[in-house]
């Protein structure tokens, strides 16, 4: 059974204070690992797909990295508008209809 | 924006009544999904569809049924709503990514309260 564990559950940062969110996963062959951002009262918004260990993707202050067992979402010099819940999900190679398994998310609060 | 709308956006209903939630997409996506999101559980897959009249169960399908009579609409029905089905429901579609994966894009959600 595919599993995704995200840590910490919640993180409070000061503006400009860089940090990382963790996503540990077990999957029977990884097709892709996905990061989403979710604002309160809205649907998840797609950020990145990572496919293989060593891969990195960047978008503004966010950088996602992938190893064989975990992914990190690094947030550099965050701003209050980066406050959101960040979700990680995996898609297995044997996922016939592109289903995803999600973690419970990390709630990030960035204070000015 | 993947052209996904959900209706209604908010609904309050009583225990034992039937409820139907609608997901509508405008871009001819083949795959569609229904999730529920609850505190402490994250997003959990209820049902999904891989074409017109082709559907299958997800992780938490008990008490739910779905129908897809045309490509653009995917309906989720609670035959007899219970308080445990109070949740936020999200519809998603998937599109092929760069290297064989399928990226999912989500609608705005429906907040359902069963009293």
PDB file of N, CA and C in Angstrom, chain A:
ATOM      1  N   UNK A   1       0.845  -1.196   0.000  1.00  0.00           N
ATOM      2  CA  UNK A   1       0.000   0.000   0.000  1.00  0.00           C
ATOM      3  C   UNK A   1       0.890   1.260   0.000  1.00  0.00           C
ATOM      4  N   UNK A   2       0.556   2.189  -0.880  1.00  0.00           N
ATOM      5  CA  UNK A   2       1.315   3.438  -0.969  1.00  0.00           C
ATOM      6  C   UNK A   2       1.029   4.308   0.244  1.00  0.00           C
ATOM      7  N   UNK A   3       2.084   4.932   0.760  1.00  0.00           N
ATOM      8  CA  UNK A   3       1.917   5.802   1.926  1.00  0.00           C
ATOM      9  C   UNK A   3       2.727   7.076   1.767  1.00  0.00           C
ATOM     10  N   UNK A   4       2.169   8.176   2.263  1.00  0.00           N
ATOM     11  CA  UNK A   4       2.834   9.475   2.230  1.00  0.00           C
ATOM     12  C   UNK A   4       2.701  10.116   3.608  1.00  0.00           C
ATOM     13  N   UNK A   5       3.828  10.527   4.182  1.00  0.00           N
ATOM     14  CA  UNK A   5       3.836  11.167   5.494  1.00  0.00           C
ATOM     15  C   UNK A   5       4.525  12.514   5.384  1.00  0.00           C
ATOM     16  N   UNK A   6       3.839  13.559   5.803  1.00  0.00           N
ATOM     17  CA  UNK A   6       4.404  14.900   5.730  1.00  0.00           C
ATOM     18  C   UNK A   6       4.722  15.422   7.125  1.00  0.00           C
ATOM     19  N   UNK A   7       5.837  16.136   7.205  1.00  0.00           N
ATOM     20  CA  UNK A   7       6.218  16.739   8.483  1.00  0.00           C
ATOM     21  C   UNK A   7       6.911  18.081   8.237  1.00  0.00           C
ATOM     22  N   UNK A   8       6.791  19.028   9.196  1.00  0.00           N
ATOM     23  CA  UNK A   8       5.900  18.953  10.348  1.00  0.00           C
ATOM     24  C   UNK A   8       4.451  19.146   9.936  1.00  0.00           C
ATOM     25  N   UNK A   9       3.525  18.951  10.866  1.00  0.00           N
ATOM     26  CA  UNK A   9       2.109  19.200  10.555  1.00  0.00           C
ATOM     27  C   UNK A   9       1.865  20.689  10.365  1.00  0.00           C
ATOM     28  N   UNK A  10       2.563  21.493  11.146  1.00  0.00           N
ATOM     29  CA  UNK A  10       2.418  22.944  11.050  1.00  0.00           C
ATOM     30  C   UNK A  10       3.782  23.578  11.275  1.00  0.00           C
ATOM     31  N   UNK A  11       3.986  24.718  10.628  1.00  0.00           N
ATOM     32  CA  UNK A  11       5.269  25.422  10.719  1.00  0.00           C
ATOM     33  C   UNK A  11       5.001  26.917  10.703  1.00  0.00           C
ATOM     34  N   UNK A  12       5.571  27.582  11.677  1.00  0.00           N
ATOM     35  CA  UNK A  12       5.433  29.039  11.732  1.00  0.00           C
ATOM     36  C   UNK A  12       6.808  29.647  11.512  1.00  0.00           C
ATOM     37  N   UNK A  13       6.906  30.544  10.536  1.00  0.00           N
ATOM     38  CA  UNK A  13       8.159  31.215  10.206  1.00  0.00           C
ATOM     39  C   UNK A  13       7.992  32.712  10.259  1.00  0.00           C
ATOM     40  N   UNK A  14       9.089  33.392  10.493  1.00  0.00           N
ATOM     41  CA  UNK A  14       9.122  34.830  10.306  1.00  0.00           C
ATOM     42  C   UNK A  14       9.457  35.107   8.847  1.00  0.00           C
ATOM     43  N   UNK A  15       8.965  36.214   8.356  1.00  0.00           N
ATOM     44  CA  UNK A  15       9.278  36.614   6.988  1.00  0.00           C
ATOM     45  C   UNK A  15      10.786  36.618   6.802  1.00  0.00           C
ATOM     46  N   UNK A  16      11.264  35.967   5.712  1.00  0.00           N
ATOM     47  CA  UNK A  16      12.687  35.906   5.444  1.00  0.00           C
ATOM     48  C   UNK A  16      13.402  34.715   6.047  1.00  0.00           C
ATOM     49  N   UNK A  17      12.729  33.970   6.911  1.00  0.00           N
ATOM     50  CA  UNK A  17      13.350  32.834   7.599  1.00  0.00           C
ATOM     51  C   UNK A  17      13.161  31.568   6.759  1.00  0.00           C
ATOM     52  N   UNK A  18      14.189  31.103   6.112  1.00  0.00           N
ATOM     53  CA  UNK A  18      14.091  29.954   5.218  1.00  0.00           C
ATOM     54  C   UNK A  18      13.930  28.650   6.001  1.00  0.00           C
ATOM     55  N   UNK A  19      13.258  27.674   5.381  1.00  0.00           N
ATOM     56  CA  UNK A  19      13.051  26.381   6.017  1.00  0.00           C
ATOM     57  C   UNK A  19      12.676  25.344   4.963  1.00  0.00           C
ATOM     58  N   UNK A  20      12.438  24.118   5.415  1.00  0.00           N
ATOM     59  CA  UNK A  20      12.079  23.026   4.512  1.00  0.00           C
ATOM     60  C   UNK A  20      10.925  22.216   5.074  1.00  0.00           C
ATOM     61  N   UNK A  21      10.081  21.736   4.162  1.00  0.00           N
ATOM     62  CA  UNK A  21       9.009  20.817   4.501  1.00  0.00           C
ATOM     63  C   UNK A  21       9.402  19.445   3.970  1.00  0.00           C
ATOM     64  N   UNK A  22       9.014  18.402   4.720  1.00  0.00           N
ATOM     65  CA  UNK A  22       9.409  17.043   4.351  1.00  0.00           C
ATOM     66  C   UNK A  22       8.223  16.212   3.907  1.00  0.00           C
ATOM     67  N   UNK A  23       8.443  15.350   2.923  1.00  0.00           N
ATOM     68  CA  UNK A  23       7.441  14.393   2.458  1.00  0.00           C
ATOM     69  C   UNK A  23       8.150  13.040   2.319  1.00  0.00           C
ATOM     70  N   UNK A  24       7.834  12.115   3.210  1.00  0.00           N
ATOM     71  CA  UNK A  24       8.394  10.761   3.119  1.00  0.00           C
ATOM     72  C   UNK A  24       7.366   9.846   2.464  1.00  0.00           C
ATOM     73  N   UNK A  25       7.823   8.960   1.607  1.00  0.00           N
ATOM     74  CA  UNK A  25       6.867   8.138   0.874  1.00  0.00           C
ATOM     75  C   UNK A  25       7.354   6.691   0.728  1.00  0.00           C
ATOM     76  N   UNK A  26       6.388   5.804   0.619  1.00  0.00           N
ATOM     77  CA  UNK A  26       6.655   4.427   0.215  1.00  0.00           C
ATOM     78  C   UNK A  26       5.678   4.115  -0.909  1.00  0.00           C
ATOM     79  N   UNK A  27       6.213   3.596  -1.987  1.00  0.00           N
ATOM     80  CA  UNK A  27       5.378   3.318  -3.158  1.00  0.00           C
ATOM     81  C   UNK A  27       6.028   2.179  -3.935  1.00  0.00           C
ATOM     82  N   UNK A  28       5.196   1.392  -4.553  1.00  0.00           N
ATOM     83  CA  UNK A  28       5.694   0.261  -5.337  1.00  0.00           C
ATOM     84  C   UNK A  28       6.071   0.738  -6.737  1.00  0.00           C
ATOM     85  N   UNK A  29       7.135   1.476  -6.830  1.00  0.00           N
ATOM     86  CA  UNK A  29       7.556   2.041  -8.103  1.00  0.00           C
ATOM     87  C   UNK A  29       6.930   3.411  -8.287  1.00  0.00           C
ATOM     88  N   UNK A  30       7.768   4.446  -8.362  1.00  0.00           N
ATOM     89  CA  UNK A  30       7.263   5.816  -8.416  1.00  0.00           C
ATOM     90  C   UNK A  30       7.114   6.277  -9.860  1.00  0.00           C
ATOM     91  N   UNK A  31       5.903   6.692 -10.210  1.00  0.00           N
ATOM     92  CA  UNK A  31       5.699   7.315 -11.504  1.00  0.00           C
ATOM     93  C   UNK A  31       5.925   8.827 -11.387  1.00  0.00           C
ATOM     94  N   UNK A  32       5.465   9.401 -10.280  1.00  0.00           N
ATOM     95  CA  UNK A  32       5.668  10.825 -10.074  1.00  0.00           C
ATOM     96  C   UNK A  32       5.337  11.217  -8.649  1.00  0.00           C
ATOM     97  N   UNK A  33       6.013  12.269  -8.159  1.00  0.00           N
ATOM     98  CA  UNK A  33       5.702  12.848  -6.862  1.00  0.00           C
ATOM     99  C   UNK A  33       5.271  14.283  -7.104  1.00  0.00           C
ATOM    100  N   UNK A  34       4.178  14.688  -6.486  1.00  0.00           N
ATOM    101  CA  UNK A  34       3.544  15.966  -6.774  1.00  0.00           C
ATOM    102  C   UNK A  34       3.487  16.833  -5.528  1.00  0.00           C
ATOM    103  N   UNK A  35       3.709  18.121  -5.724  1.00  0.00           N
ATOM    104  CA  UNK A  35       3.490  19.099  -4.672  1.00  0.00           C
ATOM    105  C   UNK A  35       2.353  20.039  -5.079  1.00  0.00           C
ATOM    106  N   UNK A  36       1.497  20.319  -4.086  1.00  0.00           N
ATOM    107  CA  UNK A  36       0.375  21.232  -4.274  1.00  0.00           C
ATOM    108  C   UNK A  36       0.397  22.273  -3.168  1.00  0.00           C
ATOM    109  N   UNK A  37      -0.175  23.411  -3.478  1.00  0.00           N
ATOM    110  CA  UNK A  37      -0.420  24.455  -2.486  1.00  0.00           C
ATOM    111  C   UNK A  37      -1.928  24.605  -2.344  1.00  0.00           C
ATOM    112  N   UNK A  38      -2.414  24.728  -1.114  1.00  0.00           N
ATOM    113  CA  UNK A  38      -3.844  24.927  -0.896  1.00  0.00           C
ATOM    114  C   UNK A  38      -4.082  26.099   0.041  1.00  0.00           C
ATOM    115  N   UNK A  39      -4.806  27.088  -0.446  1.00  0.00           N
ATOM    116  CA  UNK A  39      -5.212  28.226   0.374  1.00  0.00           C
ATOM    117  C   UNK A  39      -6.547  27.916   1.032  1.00  0.00           C
ATOM    118  N   UNK A  40      -6.825  28.519   2.187  1.00  0.00           N
ATOM    119  CA  UNK A  40      -8.081  28.236   2.891  1.00  0.00           C
ATOM    120  C   UNK A  40      -9.301  28.459   2.011  1.00  0.00           C
ATOM    121  N   UNK A  41     -10.202  27.484   1.995  1.00  0.00           N
ATOM    122  CA  UNK A  41     -11.440  27.607   1.240  1.00  0.00           C
ATOM    123  C   UNK A  41     -11.299  27.398  -0.253  1.00  0.00           C
ATOM    124  N   UNK A  42     -10.134  26.931  -0.700  1.00  0.00           N
ATOM    125  CA  UNK A  42      -9.906  26.727  -2.133  1.00  0.00           C
ATOM    126  C   UNK A  42      -9.416  25.317  -2.420  1.00  0.00           C
ATOM    127  N   UNK A  43      -9.444  24.947  -3.682  1.00  0.00           N
ATOM    128  CA  UNK A  43      -8.922  23.652  -4.086  1.00  0.00           C
ATOM    129  C   UNK A  43      -7.412  23.670  -4.177  1.00  0.00           C
ATOM    130  N   UNK A  44      -6.771  22.497  -4.071  1.00  0.00           N
ATOM    131  CA  UNK A  44      -5.318  22.439  -4.223  1.00  0.00           C
ATOM    132  C   UNK A  44      -4.876  22.952  -5.592  1.00  0.00           C
ATOM    133  N   UNK A  45      -3.736  23.652  -5.563  1.00  0.00           N
ATOM    134  CA  UNK A  45      -3.162  24.219  -6.782  1.00  0.00           C
ATOM    135  C   UNK A  45      -1.858  23.498  -7.082  1.00  0.00           C
ATOM    136  N   UNK A  46      -1.736  22.962  -8.278  1.00  0.00           N
ATOM    137  CA  UNK A  46      -0.556  22.189  -8.663  1.00  0.00           C
ATOM    138  C   UNK A  46       0.684  23.080  -8.682  1.00  0.00           C
ATOM    139  N   UNK A  47       1.795  22.556  -8.106  1.00  0.00           N
ATOM    140  CA  UNK A  47       3.071  23.271  -8.128  1.00  0.00           C
ATOM    141  C   UNK A  47       4.112  22.556  -8.987  1.00  0.00           C
ATOM    142  N   UNK A  48       4.446  21.305  -8.623  1.00  0.00           N
ATOM    143  CA  UNK A  48       5.555  20.592  -9.266  1.00  0.00           C
ATOM    144  C   UNK A  48       5.240  19.115  -9.425  1.00  0.00           C
ATOM    145  N   UNK A  49       5.908  18.505 -10.421  1.00  0.00           N
ATOM    146  CA  UNK A  49       6.019  17.055 -10.499  1.00  0.00           C
ATOM    147  C   UNK A  49       7.502  16.698 -10.523  1.00  0.00           C
ATOM    148  N   UNK A  50       7.896  15.721  -9.702  1.00  0.00           N
ATOM    149  CA  UNK A  50       9.250  15.193  -9.700  1.00  0.00           C
ATOM    150  C   UNK A  50       9.177  13.719 -10.067  1.00  0.00           C
ATOM    151  N   UNK A  51      10.151  13.241 -10.833  1.00  0.00           N
ATOM    152  CA  UNK A  51      10.045  11.890 -11.372  1.00  0.00           C
ATOM    153  C   UNK A  51      11.094  10.931 -10.846  1.00  0.00           C
ATOM    154  N   UNK A  52      12.318  11.424 -10.587  1.00  0.00           N
ATOM    155  CA  UNK A  52      13.376  10.501 -10.213  1.00  0.00           C
ATOM    156  C   UNK A  52      14.328  11.155  -9.222  1.00  0.00           C
ATOM    157  N   UNK A  53      15.011  10.320  -8.453  1.00  0.00           N
ATOM    158  CA  UNK A  53      15.925  10.802  -7.421  1.00  0.00           C
ATOM    159  C   UNK A  53      16.970  11.727  -8.021  1.00  0.00           C
ATOM    160  N   UNK A  54      17.227  12.823  -7.318  1.00  0.00           N
ATOM    161  CA  UNK A  54      18.191  13.803  -7.769  1.00  0.00           C
ATOM    162  C   UNK A  54      17.569  14.968  -8.529  1.00  0.00           C
ATOM    163  N   UNK A  55      16.327  14.824  -8.893  1.00  0.00           N
ATOM    164  CA  UNK A  55      15.660  15.874  -9.656  1.00  0.00           C
ATOM    165  C   UNK A  55      15.288  17.046  -8.750  1.00  0.00           C
ATOM    166  N   UNK A  56      15.349  18.255  -9.293  1.00  0.00           N
ATOM    167  CA  UNK A  56      14.962  19.467  -8.582  1.00  0.00           C
ATOM    168  C   UNK A  56      14.096  20.323  -9.492  1.00  0.00           C
ATOM    169  N   UNK A  57      13.133  21.038  -8.889  1.00  0.00           N
ATOM    170  CA  UNK A  57      12.319  21.999  -9.655  1.00  0.00           C
ATOM    171  C   UNK A  57      12.159  23.240  -8.786  1.00  0.00           C
ATOM    172  N   UNK A  58      12.103  24.410  -9.452  1.00  0.00           N
ATOM    173  CA  UNK A  58      11.999  25.667  -8.729  1.00  0.00           C
ATOM    174  C   UNK A  58      10.869  26.523  -9.286  1.00  0.00           C
ATOM    175  N   UNK A  59      10.278  27.291  -8.370  1.00  0.00           N
ATOM    176  CA  UNK A  59       9.267  28.261  -8.753  1.00  0.00           C
ATOM    177  C   UNK A  59       9.297  29.365  -7.722  1.00  0.00           C
ATOM    178  N   UNK A  60       9.774  30.510  -8.127  1.00  0.00           N
ATOM    179  CA  UNK A  60       9.897  31.674  -7.241  1.00  0.00           C
ATOM    180  C   UNK A  60      10.711  31.282  -6.009  1.00  0.00           C
ATOM    181  N   UNK A  61      10.145  31.354  -4.824  1.00  0.00           N
ATOM    182  CA  UNK A  61      10.880  31.070  -3.586  1.00  0.00           C
ATOM    183  C   UNK A  61      10.843  29.590  -3.204  1.00  0.00           C
ATOM    184  N   UNK A  62      10.237  28.772  -4.012  1.00  0.00           N
ATOM    185  CA  UNK A  62      10.076  27.354  -3.710  1.00  0.00           C
ATOM    186  C   UNK A  62      11.014  26.498  -4.559  1.00  0.00           C
ATOM    187  N   UNK A  63      11.621  25.498  -3.915  1.00  0.00           N
ATOM    188  CA  UNK A  63      12.414  24.521  -4.644  1.00  0.00           C
ATOM    189  C   UNK A  63      12.102  23.142  -4.090  1.00  0.00           C
ATOM    190  N   UNK A  64      11.724  22.226  -4.979  1.00  0.00           N
ATOM    191  CA  UNK A  64      11.403  20.863  -4.579  1.00  0.00           C
ATOM    192  C   UNK A  64      12.518  19.940  -5.015  1.00  0.00           C
ATOM    193  N   UNK A  65      12.892  19.020  -4.121  1.00  0.00           N
ATOM    194  CA  UNK A  65      13.920  18.030  -4.413  1.00  0.00           C
ATOM    195  C   UNK A  65      13.390  16.643  -4.109  1.00  0.00           C
ATOM    196  N   UNK A  66      14.040  15.620  -4.687  1.00  0.00           N
ATOM    197  CA  UNK A  66      13.549  14.251  -4.543  1.00  0.00           C
ATOM    198  C   UNK A  66      14.704  13.284  -4.321  1.00  0.00           C
ATOM    199  N   UNK A  67      14.526  12.393  -3.317  1.00  0.00           N
ATOM    200  CA  UNK A  67      15.410  11.253  -3.138  1.00  0.00           C
ATOM    201  C   UNK A  67      14.561   9.994  -3.310  1.00  0.00           C
ATOM    202  N   UNK A  68      15.161   8.845  -3.077  1.00  0.00           N
ATOM    203  CA  UNK A  68      14.416   7.598  -3.275  1.00  0.00           C
ATOM    204  C   UNK A  68      13.363   7.362  -2.203  1.00  0.00           C
ATOM    205  N   UNK A  69      13.457   8.111  -1.081  1.00  0.00           N
ATOM    206  CA  UNK A  69      12.508   7.879   0.006  1.00  0.00           C
ATOM    207  C   UNK A  69      11.744   9.121   0.430  1.00  0.00           C
ATOM    208  N   UNK A  70      12.211  10.299   0.021  1.00  0.00           N
ATOM    209  CA  UNK A  70      11.553  11.507   0.486  1.00  0.00           C
ATOM    210  C   UNK A  70      11.740  12.657  -0.503  1.00  0.00           C
ATOM    211  N   UNK A  71      10.908  13.668  -0.285  1.00  0.00           N
ATOM    212  CA  UNK A  71      11.009  14.897  -1.050  1.00  0.00           C
ATOM    213  C   UNK A  71      11.003  16.055  -0.057  1.00  0.00           C
ATOM    214  N   UNK A  72      11.719  17.109  -0.424  1.00  0.00           N
ATOM    215  CA  UNK A  72      11.737  18.311   0.396  1.00  0.00           C
ATOM    216  C   UNK A  72      11.217  19.482  -0.426  1.00  0.00           C
ATOM    217  N   UNK A  73      10.456  20.329   0.230  1.00  0.00           N
ATOM    218  CA  UNK A  73      10.055  21.596  -0.371  1.00  0.00           C
ATOM    219  C   UNK A  73      10.767  22.690   0.418  1.00  0.00           C
ATOM    220  N   UNK A  74      11.773  23.290  -0.213  1.00  0.00           N
ATOM    221  CA  UNK A  74      12.566  24.329   0.440  1.00  0.00           C
ATOM    222  C   UNK A  74      11.922  25.680   0.138  1.00  0.00           C
ATOM    223  N   UNK A  75      11.756  26.473   1.168  1.00  0.00           N
ATOM    224  CA  UNK A  75      11.183  27.806   1.006  1.00  0.00           C
ATOM    225  C   UNK A  75      12.247  28.814   1.418  1.00  0.00           C
ATOM    226  N   UNK A  76      12.690  29.599   0.442  1.00  0.00           N
ATOM    227  CA  UNK A  76      13.766  30.553   0.679  1.00  0.00           C
ATOM    228  C   UNK A  76      13.192  31.952   0.880  1.00  0.00           C
ATOM    229  N   UNK A  77      13.585  32.570   1.990  1.00  0.00           N
ATOM    230  CA  UNK A  77      13.141  33.939   2.306  1.00  0.00           C
ATOM    231  C   UNK A  77      11.638  34.095   2.109  1.00  0.00           C
ATOM    232  N   UNK A  78      10.840  33.318   2.836  1.00  0.00           N
ATOM    233  CA  UNK A  78       9.397  33.348   2.612  1.00  0.00           C
ATOM    234  C   UNK A  78       8.764  34.696   2.931  1.00  0.00           C
ATOM    235  N   UNK A  79       7.626  34.931   2.270  1.00  0.00           N
ATOM    236  CA  UNK A  79       6.822  36.117   2.499  1.00  0.00           C
ATOM    237  C   UNK A  79       5.458  35.687   3.056  1.00  0.00           C
ATOM    238  N   UNK A  80       4.734  36.619   3.669  1.00  0.00           N
ATOM    239  CA  UNK A  80       3.421  36.244   4.218  1.00  0.00           C
ATOM    240  C   UNK A  80       2.499  35.581   3.189  1.00  0.00           C
ATOM    241  N   UNK A  81       2.619  35.968   1.930  1.00  0.00           N
ATOM    242  CA  UNK A  81       1.748  35.371   0.903  1.00  0.00           C
ATOM    243  C   UNK A  81       2.091  33.910   0.598  1.00  0.00           C
ATOM    244  N   UNK A  82       3.166  33.407   1.141  1.00  0.00           N
ATOM    245  CA  UNK A  82       3.490  31.982   1.013  1.00  0.00           C
ATOM    246  C   UNK A  82       2.736  31.141   2.037  1.00  0.00           C
ATOM    247  N   UNK A  83       2.034  31.790   2.945  1.00  0.00           N
ATOM    248  CA  UNK A  83       1.239  31.068   3.941  1.00  0.00           C
ATOM    249  C   UNK A  83       0.158  30.257   3.243  1.00  0.00           C
ATOM    250  N   UNK A  84       0.121  28.970   3.524  1.00  0.00           N
ATOM    251  CA  UNK A  84      -0.826  28.045   2.891  1.00  0.00           C
ATOM    252  C   UNK A  84      -0.556  26.657   3.462  1.00  0.00           C
ATOM    253  N   UNK A  85      -1.382  25.710   3.057  1.00  0.00           N
ATOM    254  CA  UNK A  85      -1.088  24.308   3.349  1.00  0.00           C
ATOM    255  C   UNK A  85      -0.458  23.703   2.112  1.00  0.00           C
ATOM    256  N   UNK A  86       0.656  22.990   2.307  1.00  0.00           N
ATOM    257  CA  UNK A  86       1.364  22.365   1.203  1.00  0.00           C
ATOM    258  C   UNK A  86       1.145  20.852   1.273  1.00  0.00           C
ATOM    259  N   UNK A  87       0.671  20.310   0.162  1.00  0.00           N
ATOM    260  CA  UNK A  87       0.335  18.891   0.079  1.00  0.00           C
ATOM    261  C   UNK A  87       1.315  18.169  -0.832  1.00  0.00           C
ATOM    262  N   UNK A  88       1.639  16.959  -0.448  1.00  0.00           N
ATOM    263  CA  UNK A  88       2.502  16.082  -1.246  1.00  0.00           C
ATOM    264  C   UNK A  88       1.680  14.852  -1.643  1.00  0.00           C
ATOM    265  N   UNK A  89       1.898  14.333  -2.834  1.00  0.00           N
ATOM    266  CA  UNK A  89       1.168  13.146  -3.284  1.00  0.00           C
ATOM    267  C   UNK A  89       2.083  12.313  -4.176  1.00  0.00           C
ATOM    268  N   UNK A  90       1.826  11.008  -4.212  1.00  0.00           N
ATOM    269  CA  UNK A  90       2.595  10.124  -5.086  1.00  0.00           C
ATOM    270  C   UNK A  90       1.666   9.392  -6.036  1.00  0.00           C
ATOM    271  N   UNK A  91       2.200   9.070  -7.180  1.00  0.00           N
ATOM    272  CA  UNK A  91       1.499   8.262  -8.177  1.00  0.00           C
ATOM    273  C   UNK A  91       2.386   7.067  -8.476  1.00  0.00           C
ATOM    274  N   UNK A  92       1.834   5.873  -8.309  1.00  0.00           N
ATOM    275  CA  UNK A  92       2.604   4.661  -8.495  1.00  0.00           C
ATOM    276  C   UNK A  92       2.640   4.245  -9.962  1.00  0.00           C
ATOM    277  N   UNK A  93       3.666   3.489 -10.302  1.00  0.00           N
ATOM    278  CA  UNK A  93       3.776   2.988 -11.678  1.00  0.00           C
ATOM    279  C   UNK A  93       2.596   2.115 -12.050  1.00  0.00           C
ATOM    280  N   UNK A  94       2.040   1.392 -11.046  1.00  0.00           N
ATOM    281  CA  UNK A  94       0.909   0.514 -11.324  1.00  0.00           C
ATOM    282  C   UNK A  94      -0.431   1.201 -11.096  1.00  0.00           C
ATOM    283  N   UNK A  95      -0.417   2.530 -11.048  1.00  0.00           N
ATOM    284  CA  UNK A  95      -1.658   3.300 -10.902  1.00  0.00           C
ATOM    285  C   UNK A  95      -2.323   3.365 -12.261  1.00  0.00           C
ATOM    286  N   UNK A  96      -3.256   2.462 -12.492  1.00  0.00           N
ATOM    287  CA  UNK A  96      -3.809   2.330 -13.823  1.00  0.00           C
ATOM    288  C   UNK A  96      -4.576   3.545 -14.310  1.00  0.00           C
ATOM    289  N   UNK A  97      -5.199   4.244 -13.418  1.00  0.00           N
ATOM    290  CA  UNK A  97      -6.015   5.380 -13.820  1.00  0.00           C
ATOM    291  C   UNK A  97      -5.542   6.660 -13.155  1.00  0.00           C
ATOM    292  N   UNK A  98      -4.222   6.739 -12.976  1.00  0.00           N
ATOM    293  CA  UNK A  98      -3.586   7.986 -12.556  1.00  0.00           C
ATOM    294  C   UNK A  98      -4.019   8.438 -11.179  1.00  0.00           C
ATOM    295  N   UNK A  99      -4.376   7.496 -10.309  1.00  0.00           N
ATOM    296  CA  UNK A  99      -4.795   7.891  -8.967  1.00  0.00           C
ATOM    297  C   UNK A  99      -3.589   8.325  -8.147  1.00  0.00           C
ATOM    298  N   UNK A 100      -3.845   9.206  -7.190  1.00  0.00           N
ATOM    299  CA  UNK A 100      -2.811   9.747  -6.314  1.00  0.00           C
ATOM    300  C   UNK A 100      -3.084   9.337  -4.871  1.00  0.00           C
ATOM    301  N   UNK A 101      -1.998   9.219  -4.105  1.00  0.00           N
ATOM    302  CA  UNK A 101      -2.094   9.053  -2.662  1.00  0.00           C
ATOM    303  C   UNK A 101      -1.500  10.303  -2.034  1.00  0.00           C
ATOM    304  N   UNK A 102      -2.299  10.978  -1.206  1.00  0.00           N
ATOM    305  CA  UNK A 102      -1.895  12.249  -0.617  1.00  0.00           C
ATOM    306  C   UNK A 102      -1.425  12.086   0.811  1.00  0.00           C
ATOM    307  N   UNK A 103      -0.501  12.956   1.223  1.00  0.00           N
ATOM    308  CA  UNK A 103      -0.198  13.137   2.625  1.00  0.00           C
ATOM    309  C   UNK A 103      -1.212  14.092   3.246  1.00  0.00           C
ATOM    310  N   UNK A 104      -1.084  14.292   4.569  1.00  0.00           N
ATOM    311  CA  UNK A 104      -2.061  15.128   5.264  1.00  0.00           C
ATOM    312  C   UNK A 104      -1.722  16.608   5.186  1.00  0.00           C
ATOM    313  N   UNK A 105      -0.558  16.929   4.695  1.00  0.00           N
ATOM    314  CA  UNK A 105      -0.211  18.324   4.488  1.00  0.00           C
ATOM    315  C   UNK A 105       0.572  18.962   5.610  1.00  0.00           C
ATOM    316  N   UNK A 106       1.264  20.049   5.271  1.00  0.00           N
ATOM    317  CA  UNK A 106       1.941  20.908   6.246  1.00  0.00           C
ATOM    318  C   UNK A 106       1.346  22.300   6.122  1.00  0.00           C
ATOM    319  N   UNK A 107       0.842  22.814   7.245  1.00  0.00           N
ATOM    320  CA  UNK A 107       0.275  24.158   7.266  1.00  0.00           C
ATOM    321  C   UNK A 107       1.391  25.143   7.591  1.00  0.00           C
ATOM    322  N   UNK A 108       1.668  26.045   6.659  1.00  0.00           N
ATOM    323  CA  UNK A 108       2.740  27.027   6.825  1.00  0.00           C
ATOM    324  C   UNK A 108       2.147  28.401   7.091  1.00  0.00           C
ATOM    325  N   UNK A 109       2.636  29.033   8.133  1.00  0.00           N
ATOM    326  CA  UNK A 109       2.234  30.408   8.437  1.00  0.00           C
ATOM    327  C   UNK A 109       3.489  31.264   8.477  1.00  0.00           C
ATOM    328  N   UNK A 110       3.534  32.293   7.651  1.00  0.00           N
ATOM    329  CA  UNK A 110       4.665  33.212   7.602  1.00  0.00           C
ATOM    330  C   UNK A 110       4.212  34.556   8.142  1.00  0.00           C
ATOM    331  N   UNK A 111       4.842  34.973   9.209  1.00  0.00           N
ATOM    332  CA  UNK A 111       4.465  36.234   9.864  1.00  0.00           C
ATOM    333  C   UNK A 111       5.368  37.371   9.395  1.00  0.00           C
ATOM    334  N   UNK A 112       4.790  38.569   9.231  1.00  0.00           N
ATOM    335  CA  UNK A 112       5.598  39.723   8.773  1.00  0.00           C
ATOM    336  C   UNK A 112       6.533  40.210   9.856  1.00  0.00           C
TER     337      UNK A 112
END
